[in-house]
Short mmCIF file of C-alpha atoms and ligand atoms in Angstrom, two decimals:
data_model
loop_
_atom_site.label_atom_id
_atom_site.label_comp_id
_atom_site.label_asym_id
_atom_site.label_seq_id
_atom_site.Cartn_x
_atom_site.Cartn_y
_atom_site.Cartn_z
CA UNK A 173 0.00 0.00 0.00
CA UNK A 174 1.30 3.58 -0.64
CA UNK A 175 1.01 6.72 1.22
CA UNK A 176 2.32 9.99 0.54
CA UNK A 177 3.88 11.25 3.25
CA UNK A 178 6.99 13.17 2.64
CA UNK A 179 7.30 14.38 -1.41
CA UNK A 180 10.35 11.95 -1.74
CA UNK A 181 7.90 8.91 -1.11
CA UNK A 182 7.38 9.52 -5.25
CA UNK A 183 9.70 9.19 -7.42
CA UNK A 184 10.77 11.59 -10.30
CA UNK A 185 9.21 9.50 -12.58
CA UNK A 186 6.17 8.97 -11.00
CA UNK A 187 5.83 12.63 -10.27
CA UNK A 188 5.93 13.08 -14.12
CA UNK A 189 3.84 10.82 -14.50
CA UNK A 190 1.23 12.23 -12.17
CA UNK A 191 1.67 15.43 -14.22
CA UNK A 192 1.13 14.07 -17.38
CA UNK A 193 -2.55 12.69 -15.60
CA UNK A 194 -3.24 15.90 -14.32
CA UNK A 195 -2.84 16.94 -17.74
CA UNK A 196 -5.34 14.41 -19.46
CA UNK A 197 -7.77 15.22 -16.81
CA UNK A 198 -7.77 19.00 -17.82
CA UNK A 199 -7.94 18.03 -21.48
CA UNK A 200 -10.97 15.96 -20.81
CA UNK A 201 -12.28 15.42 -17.57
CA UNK A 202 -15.42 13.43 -18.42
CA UNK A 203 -13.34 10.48 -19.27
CA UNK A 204 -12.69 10.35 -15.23
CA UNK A 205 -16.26 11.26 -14.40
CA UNK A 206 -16.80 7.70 -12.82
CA UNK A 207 -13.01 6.24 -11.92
CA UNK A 208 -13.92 6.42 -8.32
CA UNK A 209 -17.19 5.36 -8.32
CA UNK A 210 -18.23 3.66 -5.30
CA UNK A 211 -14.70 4.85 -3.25
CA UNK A 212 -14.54 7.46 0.04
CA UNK A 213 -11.91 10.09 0.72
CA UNK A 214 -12.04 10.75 4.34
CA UNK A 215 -10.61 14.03 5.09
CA UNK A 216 -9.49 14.58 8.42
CA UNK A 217 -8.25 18.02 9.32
CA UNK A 218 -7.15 18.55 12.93
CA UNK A 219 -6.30 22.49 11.19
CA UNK A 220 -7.66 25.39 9.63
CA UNK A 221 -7.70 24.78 5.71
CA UNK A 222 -9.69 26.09 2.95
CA UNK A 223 -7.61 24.85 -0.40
CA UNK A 224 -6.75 21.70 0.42
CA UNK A 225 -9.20 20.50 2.26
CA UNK A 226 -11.83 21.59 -0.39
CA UNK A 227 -9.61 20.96 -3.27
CA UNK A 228 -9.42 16.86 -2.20
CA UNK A 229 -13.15 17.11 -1.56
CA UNK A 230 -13.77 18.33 -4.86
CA UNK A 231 -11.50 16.10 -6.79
CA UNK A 232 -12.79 13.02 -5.19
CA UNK A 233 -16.50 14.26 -5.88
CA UNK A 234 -15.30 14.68 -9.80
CA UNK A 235 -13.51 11.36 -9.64
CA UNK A 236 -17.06 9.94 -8.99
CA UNK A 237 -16.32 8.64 -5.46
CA UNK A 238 -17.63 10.38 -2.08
CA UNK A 239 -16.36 12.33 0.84
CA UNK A 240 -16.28 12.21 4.49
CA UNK A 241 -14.73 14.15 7.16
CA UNK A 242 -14.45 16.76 9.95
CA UNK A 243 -12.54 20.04 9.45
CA UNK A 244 -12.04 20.84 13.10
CA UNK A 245 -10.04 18.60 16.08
CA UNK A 246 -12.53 19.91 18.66
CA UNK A 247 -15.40 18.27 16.49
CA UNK A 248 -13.82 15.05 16.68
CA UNK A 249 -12.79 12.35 19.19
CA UNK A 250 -9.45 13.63 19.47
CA UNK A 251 -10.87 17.13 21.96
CA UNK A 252 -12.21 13.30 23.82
CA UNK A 253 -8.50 12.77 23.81
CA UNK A 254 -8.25 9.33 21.70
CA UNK A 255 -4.45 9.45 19.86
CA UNK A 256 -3.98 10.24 16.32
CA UNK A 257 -3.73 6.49 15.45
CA UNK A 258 -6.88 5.61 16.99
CA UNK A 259 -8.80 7.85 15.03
CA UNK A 260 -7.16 6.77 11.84
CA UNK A 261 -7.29 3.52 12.38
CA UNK A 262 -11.29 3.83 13.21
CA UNK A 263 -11.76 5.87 10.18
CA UNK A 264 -9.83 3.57 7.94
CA UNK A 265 -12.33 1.06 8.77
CA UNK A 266 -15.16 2.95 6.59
CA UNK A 267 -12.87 5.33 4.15
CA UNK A 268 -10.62 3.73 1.06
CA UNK A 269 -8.24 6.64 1.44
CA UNK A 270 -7.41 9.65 4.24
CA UNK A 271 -5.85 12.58 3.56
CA UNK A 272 -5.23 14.32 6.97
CA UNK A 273 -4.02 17.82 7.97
CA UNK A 274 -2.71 17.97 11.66
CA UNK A 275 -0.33 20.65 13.76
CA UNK A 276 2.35 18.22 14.92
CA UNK A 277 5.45 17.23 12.91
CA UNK A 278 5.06 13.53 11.99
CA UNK A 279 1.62 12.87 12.64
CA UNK A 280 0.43 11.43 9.34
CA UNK A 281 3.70 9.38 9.28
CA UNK A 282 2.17 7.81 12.39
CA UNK A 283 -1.10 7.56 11.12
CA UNK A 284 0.31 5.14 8.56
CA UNK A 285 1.83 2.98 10.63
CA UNK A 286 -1.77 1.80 11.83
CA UNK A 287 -3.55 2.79 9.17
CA UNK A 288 -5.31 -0.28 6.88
CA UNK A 289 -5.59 2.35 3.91
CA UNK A 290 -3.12 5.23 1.96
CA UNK A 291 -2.71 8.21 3.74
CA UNK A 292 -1.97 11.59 2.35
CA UNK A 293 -0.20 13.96 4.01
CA UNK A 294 -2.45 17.44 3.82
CA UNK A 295 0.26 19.19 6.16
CA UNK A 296 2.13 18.58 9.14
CA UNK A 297 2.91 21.24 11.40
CA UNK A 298 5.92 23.45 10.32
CA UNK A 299 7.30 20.54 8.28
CA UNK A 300 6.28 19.47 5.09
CA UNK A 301 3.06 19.44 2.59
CA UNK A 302 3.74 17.49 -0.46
CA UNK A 303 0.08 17.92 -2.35
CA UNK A 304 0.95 21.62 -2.13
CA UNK A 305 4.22 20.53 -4.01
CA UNK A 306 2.68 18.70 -6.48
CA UNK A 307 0.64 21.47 -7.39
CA UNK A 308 3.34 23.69 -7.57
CA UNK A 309 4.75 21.73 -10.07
CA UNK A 310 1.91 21.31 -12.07
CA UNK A 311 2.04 24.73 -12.15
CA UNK A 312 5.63 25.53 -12.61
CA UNK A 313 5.26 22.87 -15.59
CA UNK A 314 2.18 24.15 -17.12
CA UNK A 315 3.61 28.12 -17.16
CA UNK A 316 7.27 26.62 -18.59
CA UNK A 317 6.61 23.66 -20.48
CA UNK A 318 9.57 22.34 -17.78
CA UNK A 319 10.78 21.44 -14.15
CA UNK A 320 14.66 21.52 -15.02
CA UNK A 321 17.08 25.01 -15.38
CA UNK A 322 15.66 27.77 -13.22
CA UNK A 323 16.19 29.92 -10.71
CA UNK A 324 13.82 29.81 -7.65
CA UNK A 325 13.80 32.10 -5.06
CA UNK A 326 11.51 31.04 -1.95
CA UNK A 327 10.42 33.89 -0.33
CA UNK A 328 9.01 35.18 3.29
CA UNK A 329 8.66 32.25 6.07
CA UNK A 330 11.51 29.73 4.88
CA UNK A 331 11.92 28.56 8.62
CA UNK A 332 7.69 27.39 8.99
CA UNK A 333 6.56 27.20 5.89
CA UNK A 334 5.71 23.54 5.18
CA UNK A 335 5.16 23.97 1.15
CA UNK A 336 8.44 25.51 1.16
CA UNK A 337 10.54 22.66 2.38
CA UNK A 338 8.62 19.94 0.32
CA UNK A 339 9.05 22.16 -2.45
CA UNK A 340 12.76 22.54 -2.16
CA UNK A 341 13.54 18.76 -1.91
CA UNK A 342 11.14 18.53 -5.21
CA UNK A 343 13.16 20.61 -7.49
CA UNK A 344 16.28 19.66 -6.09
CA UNK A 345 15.90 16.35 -8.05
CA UNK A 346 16.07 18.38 -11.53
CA UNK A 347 18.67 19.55 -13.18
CA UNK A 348 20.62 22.66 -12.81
CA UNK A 349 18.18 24.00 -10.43
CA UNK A 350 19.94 27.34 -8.27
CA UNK A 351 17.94 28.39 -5.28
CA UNK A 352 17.66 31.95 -3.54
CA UNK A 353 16.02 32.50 -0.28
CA UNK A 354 14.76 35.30 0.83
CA UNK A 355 14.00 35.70 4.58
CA UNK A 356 14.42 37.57 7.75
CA UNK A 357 17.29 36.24 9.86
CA UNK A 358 15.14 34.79 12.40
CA UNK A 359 12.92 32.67 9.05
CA UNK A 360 15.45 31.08 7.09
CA UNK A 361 15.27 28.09 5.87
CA UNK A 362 16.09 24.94 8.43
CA UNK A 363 19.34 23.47 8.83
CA UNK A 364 17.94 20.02 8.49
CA UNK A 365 16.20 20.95 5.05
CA UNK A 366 19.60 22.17 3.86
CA UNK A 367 21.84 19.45 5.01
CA UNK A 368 19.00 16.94 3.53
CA UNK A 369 17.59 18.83 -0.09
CA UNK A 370 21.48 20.87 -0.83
CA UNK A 371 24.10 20.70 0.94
CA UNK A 372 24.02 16.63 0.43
CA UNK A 373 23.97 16.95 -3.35
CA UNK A 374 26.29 19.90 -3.61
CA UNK A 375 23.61 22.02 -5.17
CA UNK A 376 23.77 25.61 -5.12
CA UNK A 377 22.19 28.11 -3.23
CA UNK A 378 21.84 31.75 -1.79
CA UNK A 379 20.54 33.49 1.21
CA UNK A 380 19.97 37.07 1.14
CA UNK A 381 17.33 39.55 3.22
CA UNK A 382 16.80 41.41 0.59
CA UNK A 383 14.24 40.35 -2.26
CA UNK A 384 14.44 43.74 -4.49
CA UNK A 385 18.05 43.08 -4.93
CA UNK A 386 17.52 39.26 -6.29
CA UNK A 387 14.52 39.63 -8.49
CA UNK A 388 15.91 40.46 -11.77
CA UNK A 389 17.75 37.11 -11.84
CA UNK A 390 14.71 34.89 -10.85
CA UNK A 391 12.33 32.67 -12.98
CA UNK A 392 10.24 31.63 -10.17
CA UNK A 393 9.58 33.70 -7.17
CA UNK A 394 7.72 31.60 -4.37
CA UNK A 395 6.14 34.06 -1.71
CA UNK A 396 4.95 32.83 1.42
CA UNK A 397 3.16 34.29 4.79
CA UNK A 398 4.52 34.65 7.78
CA UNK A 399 3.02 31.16 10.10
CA UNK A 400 1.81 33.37 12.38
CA UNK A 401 0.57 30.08 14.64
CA UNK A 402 3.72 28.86 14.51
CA UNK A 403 4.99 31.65 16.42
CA UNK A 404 6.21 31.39 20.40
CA UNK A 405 5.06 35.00 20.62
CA UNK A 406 2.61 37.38 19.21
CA UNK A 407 5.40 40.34 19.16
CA UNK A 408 7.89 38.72 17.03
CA UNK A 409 5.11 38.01 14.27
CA UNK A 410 3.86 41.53 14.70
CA UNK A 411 7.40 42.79 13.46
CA UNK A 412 7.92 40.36 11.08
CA UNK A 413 4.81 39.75 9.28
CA UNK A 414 5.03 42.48 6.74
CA UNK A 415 8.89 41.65 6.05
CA UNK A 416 8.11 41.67 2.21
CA UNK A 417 5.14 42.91 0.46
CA UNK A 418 4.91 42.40 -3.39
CA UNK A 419 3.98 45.20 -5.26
CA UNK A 420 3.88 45.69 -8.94
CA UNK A 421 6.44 48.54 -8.47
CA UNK A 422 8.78 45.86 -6.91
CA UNK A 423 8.15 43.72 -10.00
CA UNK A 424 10.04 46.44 -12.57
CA UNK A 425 12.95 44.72 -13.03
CA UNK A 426 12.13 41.25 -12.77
CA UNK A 427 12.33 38.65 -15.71
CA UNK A 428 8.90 39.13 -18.16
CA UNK A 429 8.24 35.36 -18.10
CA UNK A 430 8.90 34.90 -14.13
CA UNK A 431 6.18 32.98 -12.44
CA UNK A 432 4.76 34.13 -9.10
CA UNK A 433 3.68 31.24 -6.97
CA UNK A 434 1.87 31.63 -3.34
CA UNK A 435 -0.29 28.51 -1.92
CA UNK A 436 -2.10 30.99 -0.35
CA UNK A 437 -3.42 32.01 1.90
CA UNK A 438 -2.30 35.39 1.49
CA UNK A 439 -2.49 37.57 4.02
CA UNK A 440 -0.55 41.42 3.08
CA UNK A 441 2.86 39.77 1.28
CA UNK A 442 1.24 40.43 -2.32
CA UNK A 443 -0.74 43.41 -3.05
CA UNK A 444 -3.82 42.46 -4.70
CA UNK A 445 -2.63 44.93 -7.73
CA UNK A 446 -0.50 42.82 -8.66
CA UNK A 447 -3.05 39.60 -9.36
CA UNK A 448 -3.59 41.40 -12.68
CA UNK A 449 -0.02 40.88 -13.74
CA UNK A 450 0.12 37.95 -16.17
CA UNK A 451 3.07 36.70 -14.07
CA UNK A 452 1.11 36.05 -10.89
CA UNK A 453 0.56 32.04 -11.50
CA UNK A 454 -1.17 31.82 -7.78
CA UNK A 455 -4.77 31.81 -8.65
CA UNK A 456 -3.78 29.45 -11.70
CA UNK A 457 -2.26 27.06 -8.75
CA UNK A 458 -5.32 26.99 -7.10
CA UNK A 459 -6.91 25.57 -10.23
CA UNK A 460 -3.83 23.06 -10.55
CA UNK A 461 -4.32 21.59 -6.91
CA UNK A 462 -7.85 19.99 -7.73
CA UNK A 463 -6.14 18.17 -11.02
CA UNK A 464 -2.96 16.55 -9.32
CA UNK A 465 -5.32 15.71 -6.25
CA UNK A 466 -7.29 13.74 -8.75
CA UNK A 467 -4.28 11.76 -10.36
CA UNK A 468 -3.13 11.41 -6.58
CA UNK A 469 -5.88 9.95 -5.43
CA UNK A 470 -5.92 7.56 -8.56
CA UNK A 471 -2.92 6.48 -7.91
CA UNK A 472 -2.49 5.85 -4.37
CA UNK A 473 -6.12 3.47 -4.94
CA UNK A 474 -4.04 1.95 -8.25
CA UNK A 475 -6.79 3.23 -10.46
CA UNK A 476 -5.50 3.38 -14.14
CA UNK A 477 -7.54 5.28 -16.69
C1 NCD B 200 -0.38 26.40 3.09
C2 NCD B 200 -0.30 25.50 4.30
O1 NCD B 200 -1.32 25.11 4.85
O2 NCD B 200 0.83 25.19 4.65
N1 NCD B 200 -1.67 26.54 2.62
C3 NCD B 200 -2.12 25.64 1.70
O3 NCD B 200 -2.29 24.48 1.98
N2 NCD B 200 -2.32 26.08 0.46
C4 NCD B 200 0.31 27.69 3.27
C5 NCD B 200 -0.02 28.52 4.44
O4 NCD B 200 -0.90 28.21 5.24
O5 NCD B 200 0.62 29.58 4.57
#
């Protein structure tokens, strides 16, 4: 049985391959109408989520199978206090598939160790989000026709932000990929993603504090917010929060085909001006998300088309 837990649980090829899916689905999404039909999704989201708790909901519903779920801890067994694994392992007793969403680091790695179906890992505290990756790259591939030769800079919360550090150890499998991040001092990017996604493979990178400076050499700029609930205290988010705000001024000098990713939400790092810039690639992400959920979720029940 597979899960997706960490982004490295696929392999390049079958991350392709998931693309090229995503791909036919777009083209023609009748032909997948009814691949499900008859399957659950159980979504189980111990944490705020709009996207990607909707998004799986919705691609299951257009795969033809049905959904079940709660999208708040306190509404399930867990405010009760019954463990993580108990509640998958009751749940994978009705649903053919889970994708769960939960604060703590490692949770839907545990999940799987009693679960009797896939699980999907929706998010897991400050550490990694790999459906947000795959729809990044969906995206990245669908803008660029490729996922090899660019430079990325990854910008705002490197040190909490999940999609970030699934994202990183994504396109560090292509080729000549050079990464910049952007962050406050007190956000950069982990030592343990480093050591693990680029120090490991010798592949280069950059840290800088200032974004203005770096744009003109980037082909993908990834803006994040600042993980506010990640925070020990309420004063250091208040003075870091705004750190970088994308305006279209800002965006003067950068490259003409540069893509602007966010997995959103947003809160005040991109002004809303800037949406009408044919570069900003985050509402087209959005879109993206649903379609590799779909060839996901196909996969992980070995459902070929
Ligand atoms: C992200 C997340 O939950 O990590 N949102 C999402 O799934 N698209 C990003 C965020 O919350 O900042």
């Amino acid at each position: 049985m597979r899960n997706l837990i960490d982004i490295t649980d696929l392999s390049v090829e079958e991350i392709d391959q998931l693309i090229a899916t995503a791909e036919d689905i777009i083209a023609d999404p009748a032909k997948y109408s009814h691949a499900c039909a008859g399957k659950q999704l159980a979504t189980l989201f111990f944490e705020p989520s709009t996207r990607t708790r909707l998004s799986f909901e919705s691609a299951m519903l257009s795969l033809g199978g049905s959904v079940l779920g709660f999208s708040e801890a306190g509404s399930s067994s867990s405010a009760k206090g019954e463990t993580v694994g108990d509640t998958v392992h009751a749940v994978s007793c009705y649903a053919d598939i889970i994708a769960m969403r939960h604060p703590k680091e490692g949770a839907p790695y545990a999940a799987a160790q009693v679960a009797e179906v896939p699980i999907i890992n929706a998010g897991d505290g400050g550490h990694n989000h790999p459906t947000q990756t795959l729809a990044d790259l969906l995206t990245i591939h669908r803008d660029k026709g490729r996922l090899d030769n660019f430079t990325v800079g990854f910008c705002g919360d490197l040190k909490f932000g999940r999609t970030v550090h699934s994202l990183v150890h994504a396109l560090s499998r292509y080729e000549n990929i050079k990464f910049v991040f952007i962050s406050p001092l007190e956000l950069k990017l982990p030592r343990y993603v480093k050591e693990e996604a680029l120090k490991k493979k010798g592949i280069p990178y950059t840290q800088t504090t200032d974004l203005e400076s770096v744009i003109p050499q980037l082909d993908i700029l990834y803006m994040t917010r600042v993980q506010r609930e990640r925070f020990f205290n309420e004063e250091d988010y208040l003075r870091l929060k705004d750190s970088y705000i994308l305006t279209p001024a800002k965006l003067t000098n950068a490259k003409a085909d540069l893509s602007i990713l966010h997995p959103l939400p947003r809160v005040n790092e991109i002004q809303v001006a800037v949406d009408k810039d044919p570069r900003a690639a985050y509402w087209r992400q959005v879109k993206n998300g649903k379609f590799i959920r779909m060839a996901l979720i196909m996969k992980l029940l070995g459902i070929n088309i």
